JSON list of C-alpha atoms in Angstrom, two decimals:
[
{"chain": "I", "resi": 185, "resn": "UNK", "atom": "CA", "xyz": [-68.05, 47.01, -11.33]},
{"chain": "I", "resi": 186, "resn": "UNK", "atom": "CA", "xyz": [-71.18, 45.81, -9.20]},
{"chain": "I", "resi": 187, "resn": "UNK", "atom": "CA", "xyz": [-74.65, 46.65, -9.65]},
{"chain": "I", "resi": 188, "resn": "UNK", "atom": "CA", "xyz": [-76.69, 47.76, -6.71]},
{"chain": "I", "resi": 189, "resn": "UNK", "atom": "CA", "xyz": [-80.66, 47.36, -6.46]},
{"chain": "I", "resi": 190, "resn": "UNK", "atom": "CA", "xyz": [-83.32, 48.13, -4.33]},
{"chain": "I", "resi": 191, "resn": "UNK", "atom": "CA", "xyz": [-85.93, 45.17, -4.60]},
{"chain": "I", "resi": 192, "resn": "UNK", "atom": "CA", "xyz": [-89.57, 46.19, -2.92]},
{"chain": "I", "resi": 193, "resn": "UNK", "atom": "CA", "xyz": [-91.28, 43.17, -1.93]},
{"chain": "I", "resi": 194, "resn": "UNK", "atom": "CA", "xyz": [-94.86, 43.70, -1.33]},
{"chain": "I", "resi": 195, "resn": "UNK", "atom": "CA", "xyz": [-96.15, 40.68, 1.24]},
{"chain": "I", "resi": 196, "resn": "UNK", "atom": "CA", "xyz": [-98.16, 40.45, 4.65]},
{"chain": "I", "resi": 197, "resn": "UNK", "atom": "CA", "xyz": [-95.16, 38.67, 6.34]},
{"chain": "I", "resi": 198, "resn": "UNK", "atom": "CA", "xyz": [-94.05, 40.38, 9.85]},
{"chain": "I", "resi": 199, "resn": "UNK", "atom": "CA", "xyz": [-91.10, 38.79, 9.98]},
{"chain": "I", "resi": 200, "resn": "UNK", "atom": "CA", "xyz": [-89.62, 39.52, 6.46]},
{"chain": "I", "resi": 201, "resn": "UNK", "atom": "CA", "xyz": [-88.03, 42.70, 4.94]},
{"chain": "I", "resi": 202, "resn": "UNK", "atom": "CA", "xyz": [-90.34, 44.98, 2.78]},
{"chain": "I", "resi": 203, "resn": "UNK", "atom": "CA", "xyz": [-87.44, 46.51, 0.91]},
{"chain": "I", "resi": 204, "resn": "UNK", "atom": "CA", "xyz": [-83.85, 44.47, 0.27]},
{"chain": "I", "resi": 205, "resn": "UNK", "atom": "CA", "xyz": [-80.74, 46.23, -1.09]},
{"chain": "I", "resi": 206, "resn": "UNK", "atom": "CA", "xyz": [-78.43, 44.09, -3.06]},
{"chain": "I", "resi": 207, "resn": "UNK", "atom": "CA", "xyz": [-74.71, 44.53, -4.34]},
{"chain": "I", "resi": 208, "resn": "UNK", "atom": "CA", "xyz": [-74.44, 42.36, -7.26]},
{"chain": "I", "resi": 209, "resn": "UNK", "atom": "CA", "xyz": [-71.30, 41.40, -8.82]},
{"chain": "I", "resi": 210, "resn": "UNK", "atom": "CA", "xyz": [-70.20, 41.07, -12.48]},
{"chain": "I", "resi": 211, "resn": "UNK", "atom": "CA", "xyz": [-70.92, 37.33, -12.26]},
{"chain": "I", "resi": 212, "resn": "UNK", "atom": "CA", "xyz": [-74.13, 37.84, -10.40]},
{"chain": "I", "resi": 213, "resn": "UNK", "atom": "CA", "xyz": [-72.91, 37.04, -6.94]},
{"chain": "I", "resi": 214, "resn": "UNK", "atom": "CA", "xyz": [-74.68, 39.08, -4.11]},
{"chain": "I", "resi": 215, "resn": "UNK", "atom": "CA", "xyz": [-71.93, 40.04, -2.05]},
{"chain": "I", "resi": 216, "resn": "UNK", "atom": "CA", "xyz": [-73.69, 42.63, 0.26]},
{"chain": "I", "resi": 217, "resn": "UNK", "atom": "CA", "xyz": [-77.33, 43.14, 1.03]},
{"chain": "I", "resi": 218, "resn": "UNK", "atom": "CA", "xyz": [-79.50, 45.41, 3.25]},
{"chain": "I", "resi": 219, "resn": "UNK", "atom": "CA", "xyz": [-82.93, 44.33, 4.50]},
{"chain": "I", "resi": 220, "resn": "UNK", "atom": "CA", "xyz": [-85.30, 46.98, 5.49]},
{"chain": "I", "resi": 221, "resn": "UNK", "atom": "CA", "xyz": [-88.26, 45.79, 7.82]},
{"chain": "I", "resi": 222, "resn": "UNK", "atom": "CA", "xyz": [-91.38, 47.75, 8.19]},
{"chain": "I", "resi": 223, "resn": "UNK", "atom": "CA", "xyz": [-90.66, 48.88, 11.57]},
{"chain": "I", "resi": 224, "resn": "UNK", "atom": "CA", "xyz": [-87.68, 50.77, 10.00]},
{"chain": "I", "resi": 225, "resn": "UNK", "atom": "CA", "xyz": [-84.94, 48.46, 11.04]},
{"chain": "I", "resi": 226, "resn": "UNK", "atom": "CA", "xyz": [-82.21, 47.97, 8.69]},
{"chain": "I", "resi": 227, "resn": "UNK", "atom": "CA", "xyz": [-80.35, 44.58, 9.07]},
{"chain": "I", "resi": 228, "resn": "UNK", "atom": "CA", "xyz": [-76.85, 44.05, 6.86]},
{"chain": "I", "resi": 229, "resn": "UNK", "atom": "CA", "xyz": [-75.13, 40.91, 5.72]},
{"chain": "I", "resi": 230, "resn": "UNK", "atom": "CA", "xyz": [-71.97, 40.01, 3.75]},
{"chain": "I", "resi": 231, "resn": "UNK", "atom": "CA", "xyz": [-70.14, 37.30, 3.09]},
{"chain": "I", "resi": 232, "resn": "UNK", "atom": "CA", "xyz": [-67.76, 37.18, 5.90]},
{"chain": "I", "resi": 233, "resn": "UNK", "atom": "CA", "xyz": [-70.89, 37.45, 8.54]},
{"chain": "I", "resi": 234, "resn": "UNK", "atom": "CA", "xyz": [-72.85, 34.84, 6.68]},
{"chain": "I", "resi": 235, "resn": "UNK", "atom": "CA", "xyz": [-69.82, 32.42, 6.62]},
{"chain": "I", "resi": 236, "resn": "UNK", "atom": "CA", "xyz": [-69.11, 32.82, 10.38]},
{"chain": "I", "resi": 237, "resn": "UNK", "atom": "CA", "xyz": [-72.81, 32.14, 10.98]},
{"chain": "I", "resi": 238, "resn": "UNK", "atom": "CA", "xyz": [-72.75, 29.12, 9.09]},
{"chain": "I", "resi": 239, "resn": "UNK", "atom": "CA", "xyz": [-69.73, 28.09, 10.36]},
{"chain": "I", "resi": 240, "resn": "UNK", "atom": "CA", "xyz": [-68.29, 26.81, 7.37]},
{"chain": "I", "resi": 241, "resn": "UNK", "atom": "CA", "xyz": [-64.51, 26.21, 6.67]},
{"chain": "I", "resi": 242, "resn": "UNK", "atom": "CA", "xyz": [-65.14, 26.93, 3.12]},
{"chain": "I", "resi": 243, "resn": "UNK", "atom": "CA", "xyz": [-66.35, 30.81, 2.27]},
{"chain": "I", "resi": 244, "resn": "UNK", "atom": "CA", "xyz": [-69.39, 31.61, 0.71]},
{"chain": "I", "resi": 245, "resn": "UNK", "atom": "CA", "xyz": [-69.39, 32.92, -2.30]},
{"chain": "I", "resi": 246, "resn": "UNK", "atom": "CA", "xyz": [-73.29, 34.56, -2.84]},
{"chain": "I", "resi": 247, "resn": "UNK", "atom": "CA", "xyz": [-75.83, 35.32, -0.03]},
{"chain": "I", "resi": 248, "resn": "UNK", "atom": "CA", "xyz": [-78.75, 34.44, -2.19]},
{"chain": "I", "resi": 249, "resn": "UNK", "atom": "CA", "xyz": [-78.02, 30.74, -2.55]},
{"chain": "I", "resi": 250, "resn": "UNK", "atom": "CA", "xyz": [-76.86, 30.82, -6.28]},
{"chain": "I", "resi": 251, "resn": "UNK", "atom": "CA", "xyz": [-76.87, 33.23, -8.44]},
{"chain": "I", "resi": 252, "resn": "UNK", "atom": "CA", "xyz": [-78.63, 36.72, -8.69]},
{"chain": "I", "resi": 253, "resn": "UNK", "atom": "CA", "xyz": [-81.28, 36.82, -11.83]},
{"chain": "I", "resi": 254, "resn": "UNK", "atom": "CA", "xyz": [-79.58, 38.54, -14.87]},
{"chain": "I", "resi": 255, "resn": "UNK", "atom": "CA", "xyz": [-81.12, 41.72, -15.55]},
{"chain": "I", "resi": 256, "resn": "UNK", "atom": "CA", "xyz": [-83.01, 40.24, -18.69]},
{"chain": "I", "resi": 257, "resn": "UNK", "atom": "CA", "xyz": [-84.67, 37.79, -16.33]},
{"chain": "I", "resi": 258, "resn": "UNK", "atom": "CA", "xyz": [-85.42, 39.51, -13.23]},
{"chain": "I", "resi": 259, "resn": "UNK", "atom": "CA", "xyz": [-88.94, 40.10, -13.92]},
{"chain": "I", "resi": 260, "resn": "UNK", "atom": "CA", "xyz": [-89.49, 36.38, -14.59]},
{"chain": "I", "resi": 261, "resn": "UNK", "atom": "CA", "xyz": [-88.04, 35.64, -11.03]},
{"chain": "I", "resi": 262, "resn": "UNK", "atom": "CA", "xyz": [-89.27, 38.69, -9.06]},
{"chain": "I", "resi": 263, "resn": "UNK", "atom": "CA", "xyz": [-92.60, 39.09, -10.65]},
{"chain": "I", "resi": 264, "resn": "UNK", "atom": "CA", "xyz": [-94.37, 42.22, -10.50]},
{"chain": "I", "resi": 265, "resn": "UNK", "atom": "CA", "xyz": [-96.67, 43.55, -8.63]},
{"chain": "I", "resi": 266, "resn": "UNK", "atom": "CA", "xyz": [-95.38, 41.72, -5.92]},
{"chain": "I", "resi": 267, "resn": "UNK", "atom": "CA", "xyz": [-91.70, 42.74, -6.56]},
{"chain": "I", "resi": 268, "resn": "UNK", "atom": "CA", "xyz": [-90.25, 46.09, -7.77]},
{"chain": "I", "resi": 269, "resn": "UNK", "atom": "CA", "xyz": [-86.96, 46.23, -8.83]},
{"chain": "I", "resi": 270, "resn": "UNK", "atom": "CA", "xyz": [-84.76, 49.70, -9.31]},
{"chain": "I", "resi": 271, "resn": "UNK", "atom": "CA", "xyz": [-81.22, 50.39, -9.51]},
{"chain": "I", "resi": 272, "resn": "UNK", "atom": "CA", "xyz": [-79.67, 52.63, -6.64]},
{"chain": "I", "resi": 273, "resn": "UNK", "atom": "CA", "xyz": [-76.81, 54.41, -6.64]},
{"chain": "I", "resi": 274, "resn": "UNK", "atom": "CA", "xyz": [-73.46, 53.11, -5.02]},
{"chain": "I", "resi": 275, "resn": "UNK", "atom": "CA", "xyz": [-73.14, 55.93, -2.15]},
{"chain": "I", "resi": 276, "resn": "UNK", "atom": "CA", "xyz": [-76.77, 54.98, -1.26]},
{"chain": "I", "resi": 277, "resn": "UNK", "atom": "CA", "xyz": [-75.87, 51.60, -1.16]},
{"chain": "I", "resi": 278, "resn": "UNK", "atom": "CA", "xyz": [-72.98, 52.20, 1.18]},
{"chain": "I", "resi": 279, "resn": "UNK", "atom": "CA", "xyz": [-75.02, 54.66, 3.52]},
{"chain": "I", "resi": 280, "resn": "UNK", "atom": "CA", "xyz": [-77.64, 51.95, 3.99]},
{"chain": "I", "resi": 281, "resn": "UNK", "atom": "CA", "xyz": [-74.93, 49.54, 4.72]},
{"chain": "I", "resi": 282, "resn": "UNK", "atom": "CA", "xyz": [-73.08, 51.48, 7.30]},
{"chain": "I", "resi": 283, "resn": "UNK", "atom": "CA", "xyz": [-76.42, 52.38, 8.87]},
{"chain": "I", "resi": 284, "resn": "UNK", "atom": "CA", "xyz": [-77.69, 48.92, 9.33]},
{"chain": "I", "resi": 285, "resn": "UNK", "atom": "CA", "xyz": [-76.81, 46.68, 12.27]},
{"chain": "I", "resi": 286, "resn": "UNK", "atom": "CA", "xyz": [-75.37, 43.08, 11.37]},
{"chain": "I", "resi": 287, "resn": "UNK", "atom": "CA", "xyz": [-77.37, 40.25, 10.90]},
{"chain": "I", "resi": 288, "resn": "UNK", "atom": "CA", "xyz": [-77.61, 37.30, 13.65]}
]
């Protein structure tokens, strides 16, 4: 069963999301995500879209370039106060994913 996480990212970069929602599988791969930007825009990504953008014959297996940090290591990688990680309900993730536009 997948875990669903909301990661708040405090920064001053205009082009980067301030909140990222992740669907993380048991093997720590990120299979879907939604990025929220300061202007309110929601952008979704999944393995199928990412593979098509990469124009790869080999399907991608994770959106985060490797494995998502294990629960006991998240604070070491996504260090507070710049990052705040919280679990969210699968239904909330699904609603956000449906509302978002595809990543270019």
